mmCIF file of C-alpha atoms and ligand atoms in Angstrom:
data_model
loop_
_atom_site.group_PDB
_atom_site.id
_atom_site.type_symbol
_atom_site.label_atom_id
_atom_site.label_comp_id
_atom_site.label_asym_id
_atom_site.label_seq_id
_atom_site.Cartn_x
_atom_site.Cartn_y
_atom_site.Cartn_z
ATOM 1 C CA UNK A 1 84.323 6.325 3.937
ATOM 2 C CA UNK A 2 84.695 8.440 0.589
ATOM 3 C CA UNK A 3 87.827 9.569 -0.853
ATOM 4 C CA UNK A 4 88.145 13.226 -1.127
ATOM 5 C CA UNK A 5 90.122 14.990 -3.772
ATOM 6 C CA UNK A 6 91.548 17.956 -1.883
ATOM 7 C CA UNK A 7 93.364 20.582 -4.179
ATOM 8 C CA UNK A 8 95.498 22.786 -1.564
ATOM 9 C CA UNK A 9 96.536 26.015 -3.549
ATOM 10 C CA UNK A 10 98.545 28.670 -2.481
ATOM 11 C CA UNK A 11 100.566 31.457 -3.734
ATOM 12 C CA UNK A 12 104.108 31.178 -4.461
ATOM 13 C CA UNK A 13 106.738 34.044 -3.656
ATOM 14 C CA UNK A 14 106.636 34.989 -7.744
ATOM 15 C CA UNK A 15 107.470 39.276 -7.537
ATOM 16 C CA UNK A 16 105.844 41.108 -8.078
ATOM 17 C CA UNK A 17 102.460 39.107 -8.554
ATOM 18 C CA UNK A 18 102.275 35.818 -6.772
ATOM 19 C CA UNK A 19 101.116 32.449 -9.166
ATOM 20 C CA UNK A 20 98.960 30.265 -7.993
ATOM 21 C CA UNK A 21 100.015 26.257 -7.471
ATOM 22 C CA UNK A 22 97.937 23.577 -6.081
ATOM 23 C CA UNK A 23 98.189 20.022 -5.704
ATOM 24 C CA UNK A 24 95.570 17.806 -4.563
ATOM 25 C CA UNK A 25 95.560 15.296 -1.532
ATOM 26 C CA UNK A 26 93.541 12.372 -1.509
ATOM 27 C CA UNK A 27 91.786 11.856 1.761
ATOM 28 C CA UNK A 28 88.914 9.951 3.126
ATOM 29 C CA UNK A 29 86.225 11.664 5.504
ATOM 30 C CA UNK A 30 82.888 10.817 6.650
ATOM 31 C CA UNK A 31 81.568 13.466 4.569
ATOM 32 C CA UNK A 32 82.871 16.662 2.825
ATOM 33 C CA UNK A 33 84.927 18.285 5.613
ATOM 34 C CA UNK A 34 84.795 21.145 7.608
ATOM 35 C CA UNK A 35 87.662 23.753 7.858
ATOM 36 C CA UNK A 36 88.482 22.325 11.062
ATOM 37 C CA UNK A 37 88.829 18.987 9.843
ATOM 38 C CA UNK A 38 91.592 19.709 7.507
ATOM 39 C CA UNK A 39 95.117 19.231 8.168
ATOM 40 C CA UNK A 40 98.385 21.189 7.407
ATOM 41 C CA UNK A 41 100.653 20.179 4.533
ATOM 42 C CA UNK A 42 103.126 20.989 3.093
ATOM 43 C CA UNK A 43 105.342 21.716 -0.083
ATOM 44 C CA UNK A 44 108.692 22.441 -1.740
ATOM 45 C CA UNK A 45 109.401 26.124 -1.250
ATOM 46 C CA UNK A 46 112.661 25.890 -3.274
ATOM 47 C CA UNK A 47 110.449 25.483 -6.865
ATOM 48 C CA UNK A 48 108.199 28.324 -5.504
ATOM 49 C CA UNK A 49 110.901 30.934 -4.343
ATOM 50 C CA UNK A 50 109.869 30.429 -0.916
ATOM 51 C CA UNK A 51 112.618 28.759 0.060
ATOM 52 C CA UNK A 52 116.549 27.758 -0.672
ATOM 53 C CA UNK A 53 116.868 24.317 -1.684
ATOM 54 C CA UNK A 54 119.051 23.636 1.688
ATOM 55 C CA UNK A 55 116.065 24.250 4.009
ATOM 56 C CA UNK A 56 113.036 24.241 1.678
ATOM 57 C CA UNK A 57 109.999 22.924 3.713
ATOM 58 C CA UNK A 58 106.797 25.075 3.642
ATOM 59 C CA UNK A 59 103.708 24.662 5.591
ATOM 60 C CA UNK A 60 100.344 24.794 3.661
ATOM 61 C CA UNK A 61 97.741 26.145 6.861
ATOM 62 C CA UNK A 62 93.920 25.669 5.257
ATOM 63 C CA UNK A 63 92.143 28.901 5.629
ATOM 64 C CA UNK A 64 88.927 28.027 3.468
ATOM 65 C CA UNK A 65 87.314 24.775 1.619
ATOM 66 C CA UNK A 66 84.925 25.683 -1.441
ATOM 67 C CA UNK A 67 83.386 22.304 -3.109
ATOM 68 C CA UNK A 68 84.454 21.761 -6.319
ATOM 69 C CA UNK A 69 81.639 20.806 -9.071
ATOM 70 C CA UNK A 70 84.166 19.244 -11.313
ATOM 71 C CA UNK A 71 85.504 17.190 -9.221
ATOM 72 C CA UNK A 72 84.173 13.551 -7.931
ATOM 73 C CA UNK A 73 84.347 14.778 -4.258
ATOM 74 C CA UNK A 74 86.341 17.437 -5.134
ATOM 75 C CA UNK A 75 87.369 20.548 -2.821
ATOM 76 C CA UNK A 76 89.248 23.268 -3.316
ATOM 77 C CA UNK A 77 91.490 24.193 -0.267
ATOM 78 C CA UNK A 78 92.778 27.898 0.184
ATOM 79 C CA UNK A 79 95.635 28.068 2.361
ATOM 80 C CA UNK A 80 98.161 30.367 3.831
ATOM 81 C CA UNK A 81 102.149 29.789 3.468
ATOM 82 C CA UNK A 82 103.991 29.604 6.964
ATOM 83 C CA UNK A 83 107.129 28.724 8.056
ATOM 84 C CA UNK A 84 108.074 25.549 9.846
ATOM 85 C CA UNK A 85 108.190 27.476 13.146
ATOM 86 C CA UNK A 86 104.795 28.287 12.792
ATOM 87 C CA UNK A 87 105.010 32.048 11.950
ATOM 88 C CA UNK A 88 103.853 33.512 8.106
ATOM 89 C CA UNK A 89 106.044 33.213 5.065
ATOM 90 C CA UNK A 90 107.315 36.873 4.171
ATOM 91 C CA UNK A 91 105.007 35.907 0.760
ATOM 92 C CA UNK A 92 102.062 35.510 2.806
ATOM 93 C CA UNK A 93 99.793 39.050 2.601
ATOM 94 C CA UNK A 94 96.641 37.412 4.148
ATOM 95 C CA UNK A 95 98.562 37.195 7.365
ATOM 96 C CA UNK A 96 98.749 40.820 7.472
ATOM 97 C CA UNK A 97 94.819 41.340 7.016
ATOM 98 C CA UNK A 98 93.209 42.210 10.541
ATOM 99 C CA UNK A 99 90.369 39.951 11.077
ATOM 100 C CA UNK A 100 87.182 42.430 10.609
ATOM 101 C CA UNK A 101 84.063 40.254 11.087
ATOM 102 C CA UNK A 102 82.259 43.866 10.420
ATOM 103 C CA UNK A 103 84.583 44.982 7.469
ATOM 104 C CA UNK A 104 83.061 44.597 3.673
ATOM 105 C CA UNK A 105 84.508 44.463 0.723
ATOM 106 C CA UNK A 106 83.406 44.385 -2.737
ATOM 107 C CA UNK A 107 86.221 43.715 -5.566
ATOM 108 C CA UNK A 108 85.421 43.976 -9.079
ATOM 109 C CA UNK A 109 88.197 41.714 -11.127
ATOM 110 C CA UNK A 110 88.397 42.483 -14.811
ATOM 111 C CA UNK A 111 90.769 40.583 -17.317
ATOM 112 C CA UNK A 112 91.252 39.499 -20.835
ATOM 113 C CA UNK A 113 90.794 35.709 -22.377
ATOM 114 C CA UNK A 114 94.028 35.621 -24.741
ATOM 115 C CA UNK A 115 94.498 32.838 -27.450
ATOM 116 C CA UNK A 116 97.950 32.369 -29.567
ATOM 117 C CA UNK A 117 99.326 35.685 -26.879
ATOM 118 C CA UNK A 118 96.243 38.276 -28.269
ATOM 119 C CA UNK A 119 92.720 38.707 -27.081
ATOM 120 C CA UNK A 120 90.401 36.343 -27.704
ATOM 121 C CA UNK A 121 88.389 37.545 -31.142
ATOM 122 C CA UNK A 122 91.130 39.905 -32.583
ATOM 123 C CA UNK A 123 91.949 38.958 -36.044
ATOM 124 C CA UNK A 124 95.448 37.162 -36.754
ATOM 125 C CA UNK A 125 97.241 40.431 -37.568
ATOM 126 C CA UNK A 126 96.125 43.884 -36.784
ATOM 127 C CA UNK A 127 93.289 44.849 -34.364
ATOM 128 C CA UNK A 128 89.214 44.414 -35.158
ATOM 129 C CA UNK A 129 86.871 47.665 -34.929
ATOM 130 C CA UNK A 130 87.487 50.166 -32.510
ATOM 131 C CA UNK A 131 85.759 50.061 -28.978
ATOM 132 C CA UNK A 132 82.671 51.072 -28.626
ATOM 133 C CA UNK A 133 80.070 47.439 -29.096
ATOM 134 C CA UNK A 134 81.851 45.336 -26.883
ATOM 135 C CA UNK A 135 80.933 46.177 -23.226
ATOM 136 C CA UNK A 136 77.815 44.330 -22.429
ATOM 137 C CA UNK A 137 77.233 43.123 -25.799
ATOM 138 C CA UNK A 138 76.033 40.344 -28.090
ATOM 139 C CA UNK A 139 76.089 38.837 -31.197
ATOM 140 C CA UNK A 140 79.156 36.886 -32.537
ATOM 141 C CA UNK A 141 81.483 39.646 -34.002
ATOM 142 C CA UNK A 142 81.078 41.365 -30.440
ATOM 143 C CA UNK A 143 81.708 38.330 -28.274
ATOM 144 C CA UNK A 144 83.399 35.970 -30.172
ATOM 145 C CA UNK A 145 82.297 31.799 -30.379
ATOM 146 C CA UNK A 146 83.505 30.371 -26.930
ATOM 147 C CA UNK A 147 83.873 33.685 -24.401
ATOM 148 C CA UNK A 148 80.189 33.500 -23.339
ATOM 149 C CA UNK A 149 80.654 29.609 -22.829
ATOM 150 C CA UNK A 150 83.861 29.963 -20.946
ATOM 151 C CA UNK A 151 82.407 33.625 -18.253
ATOM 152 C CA UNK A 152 79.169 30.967 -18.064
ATOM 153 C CA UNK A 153 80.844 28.016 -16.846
ATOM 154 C CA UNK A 154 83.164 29.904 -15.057
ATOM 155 C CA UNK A 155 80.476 31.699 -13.156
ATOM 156 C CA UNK A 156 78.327 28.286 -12.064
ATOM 157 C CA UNK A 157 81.660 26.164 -11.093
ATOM 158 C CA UNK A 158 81.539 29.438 -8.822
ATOM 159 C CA UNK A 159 78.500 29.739 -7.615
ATOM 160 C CA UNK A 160 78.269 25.646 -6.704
ATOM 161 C CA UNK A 161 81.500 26.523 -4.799
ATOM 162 C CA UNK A 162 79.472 29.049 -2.922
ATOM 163 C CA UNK A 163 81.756 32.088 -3.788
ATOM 164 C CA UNK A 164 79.753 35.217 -3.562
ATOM 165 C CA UNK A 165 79.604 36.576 -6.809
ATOM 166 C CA UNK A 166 77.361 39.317 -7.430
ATOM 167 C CA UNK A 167 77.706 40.300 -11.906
ATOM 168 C CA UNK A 168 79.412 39.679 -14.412
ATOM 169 C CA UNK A 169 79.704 41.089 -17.551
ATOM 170 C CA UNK A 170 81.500 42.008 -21.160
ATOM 171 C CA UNK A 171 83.880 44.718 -20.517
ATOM 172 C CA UNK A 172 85.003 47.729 -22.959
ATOM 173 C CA UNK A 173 87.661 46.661 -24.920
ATOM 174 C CA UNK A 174 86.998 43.196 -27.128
ATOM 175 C CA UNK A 175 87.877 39.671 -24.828
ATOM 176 C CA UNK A 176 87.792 41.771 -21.419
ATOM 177 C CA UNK A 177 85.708 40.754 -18.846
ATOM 178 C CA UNK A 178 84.546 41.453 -15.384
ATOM 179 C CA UNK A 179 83.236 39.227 -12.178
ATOM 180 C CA UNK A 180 82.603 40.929 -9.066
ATOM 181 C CA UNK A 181 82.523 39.562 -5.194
ATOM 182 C CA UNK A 182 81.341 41.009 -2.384
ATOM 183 C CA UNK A 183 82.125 39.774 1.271
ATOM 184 C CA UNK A 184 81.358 40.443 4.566
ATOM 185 C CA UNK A 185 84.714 40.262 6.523
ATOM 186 C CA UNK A 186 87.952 41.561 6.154
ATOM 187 C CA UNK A 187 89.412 38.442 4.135
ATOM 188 C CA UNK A 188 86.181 36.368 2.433
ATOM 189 C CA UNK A 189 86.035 38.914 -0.533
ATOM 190 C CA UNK A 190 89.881 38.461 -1.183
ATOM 191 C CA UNK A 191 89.724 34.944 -0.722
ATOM 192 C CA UNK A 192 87.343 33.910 -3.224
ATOM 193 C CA UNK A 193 88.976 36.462 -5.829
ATOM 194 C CA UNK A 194 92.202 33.652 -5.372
ATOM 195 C CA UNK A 195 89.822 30.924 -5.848
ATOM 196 C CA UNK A 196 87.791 31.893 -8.869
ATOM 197 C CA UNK A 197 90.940 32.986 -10.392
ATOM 198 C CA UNK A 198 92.248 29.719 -9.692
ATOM 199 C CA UNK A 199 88.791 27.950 -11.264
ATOM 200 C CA UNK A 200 88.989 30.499 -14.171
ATOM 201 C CA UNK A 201 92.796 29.340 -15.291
ATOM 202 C CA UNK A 202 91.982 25.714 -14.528
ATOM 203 C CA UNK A 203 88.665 25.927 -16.790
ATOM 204 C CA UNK A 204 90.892 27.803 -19.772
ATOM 205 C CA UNK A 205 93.214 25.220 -19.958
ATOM 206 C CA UNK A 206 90.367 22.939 -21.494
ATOM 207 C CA UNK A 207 89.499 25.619 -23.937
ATOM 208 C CA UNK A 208 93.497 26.463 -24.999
ATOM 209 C CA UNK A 209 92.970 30.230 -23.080
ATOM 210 C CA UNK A 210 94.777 31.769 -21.299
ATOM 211 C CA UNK A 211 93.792 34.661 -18.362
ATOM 212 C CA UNK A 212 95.421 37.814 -19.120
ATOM 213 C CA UNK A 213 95.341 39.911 -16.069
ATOM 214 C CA UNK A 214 98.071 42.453 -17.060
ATOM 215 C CA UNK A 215 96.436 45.670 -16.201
ATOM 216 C CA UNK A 216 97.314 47.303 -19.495
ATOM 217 C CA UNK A 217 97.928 44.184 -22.630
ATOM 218 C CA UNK A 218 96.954 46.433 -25.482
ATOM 219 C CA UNK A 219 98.941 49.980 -26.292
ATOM 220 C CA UNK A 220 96.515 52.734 -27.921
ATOM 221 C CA UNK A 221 93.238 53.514 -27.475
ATOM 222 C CA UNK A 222 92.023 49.989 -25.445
ATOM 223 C CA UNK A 223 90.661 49.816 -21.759
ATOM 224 C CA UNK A 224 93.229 48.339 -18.911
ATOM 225 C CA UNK A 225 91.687 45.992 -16.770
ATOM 226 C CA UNK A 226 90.950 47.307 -12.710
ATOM 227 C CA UNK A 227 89.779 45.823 -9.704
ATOM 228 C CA UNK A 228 88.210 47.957 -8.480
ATOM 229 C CA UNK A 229 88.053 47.571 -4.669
ATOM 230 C CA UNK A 230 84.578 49.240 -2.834
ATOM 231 C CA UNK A 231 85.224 48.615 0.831
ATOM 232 C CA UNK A 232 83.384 49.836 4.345
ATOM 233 C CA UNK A 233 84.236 49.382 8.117
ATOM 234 C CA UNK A 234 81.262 48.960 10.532
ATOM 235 C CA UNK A 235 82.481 52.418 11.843
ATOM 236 C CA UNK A 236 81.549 54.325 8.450
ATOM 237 C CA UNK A 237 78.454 52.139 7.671
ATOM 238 C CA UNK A 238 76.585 53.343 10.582
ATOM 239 C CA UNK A 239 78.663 56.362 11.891
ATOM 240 C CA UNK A 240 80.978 58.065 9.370
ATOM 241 C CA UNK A 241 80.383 61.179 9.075
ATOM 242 C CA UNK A 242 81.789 64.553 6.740
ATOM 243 C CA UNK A 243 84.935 65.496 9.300
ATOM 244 C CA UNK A 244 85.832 61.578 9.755
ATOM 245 C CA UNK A 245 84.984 61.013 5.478
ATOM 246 C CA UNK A 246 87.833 64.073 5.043
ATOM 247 C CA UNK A 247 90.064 62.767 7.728
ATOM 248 C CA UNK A 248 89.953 59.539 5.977
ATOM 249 C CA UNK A 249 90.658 61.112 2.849
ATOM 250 C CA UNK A 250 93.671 63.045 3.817
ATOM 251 C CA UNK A 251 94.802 59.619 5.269
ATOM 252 C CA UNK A 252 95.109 57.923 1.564
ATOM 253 C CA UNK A 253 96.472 61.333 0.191
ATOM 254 C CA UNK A 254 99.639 60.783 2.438
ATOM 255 C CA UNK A 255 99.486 57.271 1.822
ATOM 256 C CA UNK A 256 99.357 57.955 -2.235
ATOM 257 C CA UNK A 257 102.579 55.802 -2.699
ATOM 258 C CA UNK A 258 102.334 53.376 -0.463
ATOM 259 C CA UNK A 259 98.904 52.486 -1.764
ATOM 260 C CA UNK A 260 100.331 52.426 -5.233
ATOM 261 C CA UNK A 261 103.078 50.136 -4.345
ATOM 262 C CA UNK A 262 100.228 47.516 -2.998
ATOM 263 C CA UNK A 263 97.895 47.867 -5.977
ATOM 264 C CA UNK A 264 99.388 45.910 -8.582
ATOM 265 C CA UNK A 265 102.240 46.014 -11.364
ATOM 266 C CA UNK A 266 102.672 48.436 -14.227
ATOM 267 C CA UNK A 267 99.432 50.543 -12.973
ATOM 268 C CA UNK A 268 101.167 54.094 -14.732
ATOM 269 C CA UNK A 269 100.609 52.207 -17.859
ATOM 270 C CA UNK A 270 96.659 52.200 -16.781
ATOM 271 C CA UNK A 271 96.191 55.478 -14.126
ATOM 272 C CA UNK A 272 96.819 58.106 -16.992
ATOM 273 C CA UNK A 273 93.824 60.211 -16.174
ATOM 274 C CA UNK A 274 92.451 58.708 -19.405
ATOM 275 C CA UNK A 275 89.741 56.090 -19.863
ATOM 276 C CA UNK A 276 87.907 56.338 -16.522
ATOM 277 C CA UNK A 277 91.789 56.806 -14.764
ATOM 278 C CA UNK A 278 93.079 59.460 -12.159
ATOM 279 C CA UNK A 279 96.558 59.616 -12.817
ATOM 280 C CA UNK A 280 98.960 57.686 -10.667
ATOM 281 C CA UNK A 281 100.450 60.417 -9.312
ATOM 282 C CA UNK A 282 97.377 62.248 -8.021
ATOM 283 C CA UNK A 283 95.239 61.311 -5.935
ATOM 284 C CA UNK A 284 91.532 62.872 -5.818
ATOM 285 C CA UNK A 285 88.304 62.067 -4.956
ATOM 286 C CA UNK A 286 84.582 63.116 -6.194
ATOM 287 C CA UNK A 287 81.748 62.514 -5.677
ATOM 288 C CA UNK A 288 80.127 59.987 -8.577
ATOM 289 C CA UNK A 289 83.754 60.627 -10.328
ATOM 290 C CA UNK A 290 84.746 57.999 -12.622
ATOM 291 C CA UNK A 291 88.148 60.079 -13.254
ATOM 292 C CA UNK A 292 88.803 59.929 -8.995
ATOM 293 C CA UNK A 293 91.240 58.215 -7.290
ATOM 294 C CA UNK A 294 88.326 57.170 -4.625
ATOM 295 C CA UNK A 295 84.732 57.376 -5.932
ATOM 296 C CA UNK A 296 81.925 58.600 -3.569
ATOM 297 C CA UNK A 297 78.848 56.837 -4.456
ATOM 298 C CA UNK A 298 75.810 59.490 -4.544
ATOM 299 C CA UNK A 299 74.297 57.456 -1.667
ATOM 300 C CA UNK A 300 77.505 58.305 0.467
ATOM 301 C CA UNK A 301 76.643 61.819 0.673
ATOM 302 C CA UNK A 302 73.260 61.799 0.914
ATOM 303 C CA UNK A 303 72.963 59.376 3.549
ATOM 304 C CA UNK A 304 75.431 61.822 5.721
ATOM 305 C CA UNK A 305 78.754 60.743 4.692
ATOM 306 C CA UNK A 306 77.932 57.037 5.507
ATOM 307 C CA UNK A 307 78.325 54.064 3.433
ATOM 308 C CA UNK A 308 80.926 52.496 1.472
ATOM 309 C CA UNK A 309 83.673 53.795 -0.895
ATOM 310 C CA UNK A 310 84.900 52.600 -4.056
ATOM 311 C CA UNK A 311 89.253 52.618 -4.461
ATOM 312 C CA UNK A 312 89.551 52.342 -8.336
ATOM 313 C CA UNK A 313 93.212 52.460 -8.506
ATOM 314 C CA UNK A 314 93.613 48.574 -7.841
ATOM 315 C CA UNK A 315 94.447 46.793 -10.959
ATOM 316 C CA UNK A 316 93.636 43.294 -12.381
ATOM 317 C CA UNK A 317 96.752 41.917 -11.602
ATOM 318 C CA UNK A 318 97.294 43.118 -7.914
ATOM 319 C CA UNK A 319 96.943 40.702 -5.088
ATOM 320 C CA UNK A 320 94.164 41.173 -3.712
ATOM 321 C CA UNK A 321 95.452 40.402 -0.377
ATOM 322 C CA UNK A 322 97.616 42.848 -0.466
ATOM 323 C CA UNK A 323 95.253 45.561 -1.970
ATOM 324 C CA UNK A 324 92.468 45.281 1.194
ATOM 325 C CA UNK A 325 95.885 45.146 3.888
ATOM 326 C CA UNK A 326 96.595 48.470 2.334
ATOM 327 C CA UNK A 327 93.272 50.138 3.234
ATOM 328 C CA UNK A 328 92.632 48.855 5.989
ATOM 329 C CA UNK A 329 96.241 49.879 7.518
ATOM 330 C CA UNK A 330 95.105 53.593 5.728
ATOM 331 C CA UNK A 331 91.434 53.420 7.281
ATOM 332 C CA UNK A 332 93.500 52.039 10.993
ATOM 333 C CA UNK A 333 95.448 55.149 11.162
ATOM 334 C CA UNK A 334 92.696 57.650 11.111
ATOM 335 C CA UNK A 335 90.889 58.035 14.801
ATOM 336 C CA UNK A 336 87.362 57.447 15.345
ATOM 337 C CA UNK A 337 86.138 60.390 17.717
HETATM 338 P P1 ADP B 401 80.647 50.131 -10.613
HETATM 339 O O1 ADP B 401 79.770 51.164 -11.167
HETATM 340 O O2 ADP B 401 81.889 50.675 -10.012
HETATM 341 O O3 ADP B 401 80.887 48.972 -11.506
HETATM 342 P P2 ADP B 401 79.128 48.315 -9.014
HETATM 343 O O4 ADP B 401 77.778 48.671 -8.459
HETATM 344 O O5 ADP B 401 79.241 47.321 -10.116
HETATM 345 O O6 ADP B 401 79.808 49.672 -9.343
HETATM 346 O O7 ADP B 401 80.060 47.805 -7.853
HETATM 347 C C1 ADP B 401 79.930 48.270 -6.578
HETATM 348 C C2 ADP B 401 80.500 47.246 -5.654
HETATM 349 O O8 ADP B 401 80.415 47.724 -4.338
HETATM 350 C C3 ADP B 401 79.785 45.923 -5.680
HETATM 351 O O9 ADP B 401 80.699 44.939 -6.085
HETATM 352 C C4 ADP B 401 79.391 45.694 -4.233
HETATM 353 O O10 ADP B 401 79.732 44.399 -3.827
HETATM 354 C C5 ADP B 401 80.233 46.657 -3.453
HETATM 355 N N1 ADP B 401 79.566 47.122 -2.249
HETATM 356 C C6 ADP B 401 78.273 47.491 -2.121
HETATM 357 N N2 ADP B 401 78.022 47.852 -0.868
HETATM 358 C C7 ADP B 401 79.190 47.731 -0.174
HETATM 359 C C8 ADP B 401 79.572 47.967 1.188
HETATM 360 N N3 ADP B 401 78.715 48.441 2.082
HETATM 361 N N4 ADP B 401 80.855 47.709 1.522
HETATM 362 C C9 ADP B 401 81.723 47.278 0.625
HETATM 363 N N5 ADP B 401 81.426 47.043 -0.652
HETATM 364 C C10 ADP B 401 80.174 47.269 -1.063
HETATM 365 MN MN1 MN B 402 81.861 47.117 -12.158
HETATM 366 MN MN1 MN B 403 84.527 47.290 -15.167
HETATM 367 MN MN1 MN B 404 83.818 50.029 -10.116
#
């Protein structure tokens, strides 16, 4: 029977952004195993504040297994933090997702590759050329030598995994980049967001990068980095509707903080109503509005208020666990006629 190389990874109780930690169990198996198949483990809590040192066992419950290309029978393991008794850590946001078979969302993760703490291709001291070549570009004083190498190999370690990635590309501001997944149910888009994040760190450390996902790394006149989250119930897929679209609005108007509080760290230093940014303390939508809190595609509208909607407030450093238990909570407390 092969050996498997299982790397459990979780998220510790870090506020107010969880790390991520793994550790890999060795395991044999007929062949590469199913979800089923896996057992519970379990780690030190009291080196991940997730526990005092008196009482520090943690439970490590496998949620999803990705294989893992660089790996001899490697696996990547995503698992949820419980409690001995069985019941979710207080760190554990995927617990409070509602499993949605019929809920979609599409999250669209954009950060910065940093060497020696600046971006990757800014000179030693000072800043190069203003903004403007960068997003989608080429050539070597746009890109830099190794970022293409790094997004490539990034993106196929990925896509042999079988996370759903749908683009990538060069973002505005010089080293930022974007990935986006899409998933059908209420937790695969959120879960493969944690796992590429965890292959993209893992694949820096090789290249002596690190991931900046601070949502706002560079003062002046440079993009933050988003994640933008586009999401869609069943309900306004193929019902939706102009009174429940308003309804739903109003819903995340009242909800302005509480959404705020779930969408990541140090977002007034990105939502200043400049550079494709409502402010943080309004909240708007429009219709194809870059500068909205919620953008309606044009599709939306036209198709009789049905489809799906795009939350840009989300930033690149939020949990994404968090950020789709926040709108769906929002979209649960409006009622479907
Ligand atoms: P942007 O102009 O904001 O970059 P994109 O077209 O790149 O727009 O991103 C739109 C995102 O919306 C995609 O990541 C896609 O996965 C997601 N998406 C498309 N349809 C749906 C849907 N029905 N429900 C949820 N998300 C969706
Ligand atoms: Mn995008
Ligand atoms: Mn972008
Ligand atoms: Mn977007």
């Amino acid at each position: 029977m092969p050996k498997f190389k299982l790397e459990y990874i979780w998220l510790d109780g870090y506020t107010p952004v969880p790390n991520l930690r793994g550790k890999t169990l060795v395991k044999s198996y007929d062949s590469f195993p199913k979800l089923e198949e896996l057992s519970d483990w379990g780690f030190d809590g009291s080196s991940t504040q997730q526990a005092e040192g008196h009482s520090s066992d943690c439970v490590l419950k496998p949620v999803a297994i990705y294989p893992d290309a660089t790996r001899l029978n490697g696996a990547i393991v995503m698992c949820e933090v419980m409690l001995p008794d069985g019941t979710p850590h207080p760190s554990n946001a995927r617990a409070t997702i509602p499993d949605e078979e019929t809920t979609w969302f599409g999250l669209e993760q954009e950060y910065f590759l940093y060497e020696n703490g600046a971006p990757l291709g800014f000179p030693k001291d000072g800043y190069p050329g203003p903004q403007g070549p960068y997003y989608c570009g080429v050539g070597y004083s746009n890109i830099g030598d190794v970022a293409r190498q790094v997004v490539e190999e990034h993106l196929d370690i990925c896509l042999d995994a079988g996370i759903n990635h749908e683009g990538i590309n060069f973002e505005v501001a010089k080293g930022q980049c974007e990935f986006q997944i899409f998933g059908k149910g209420s937790k695969k888009a959120a879960d493969e967001i944690w796992v590429a994040r965890y292959i993209l760190e893992r694949l820096c450390e090789g290249y002596g990068l690190d991931v900046q996902y601070h949502c706002k790394p560079i003062k002046g006149d440079w993009n933050g980095s988003g994640m933008h989250c586009n999401f869609s119930t069943e309900y306004m897929r193929e019902t939706g509707g102009e009174a429940y679209f308003l309804a739903l609005m109003d819903a995340f108007e009242k909800n302005c903080e509480e959404h705020i509080a779930a969408y990541g760290p140090d977002n007034h230093m990105r939502l200043t109503g400049l550079h494709e940014t409502q402010s943080i303390d309004q909240f708007s939508w429009g219709i194809a509005d870059r500068g909205a809190s919620i953008r309606v595609p044009h599709s939306f509208k036209k198709n009789g208020w049905k489809g799906y909607l795009e939350d840009r407030r989300p930033n690149s450093q939020g949990d994404p666990y968090a950020i789709c238990s926040r709108v769906l909570k929002t979209i649960s407390e409006v009622p479907t006629p």
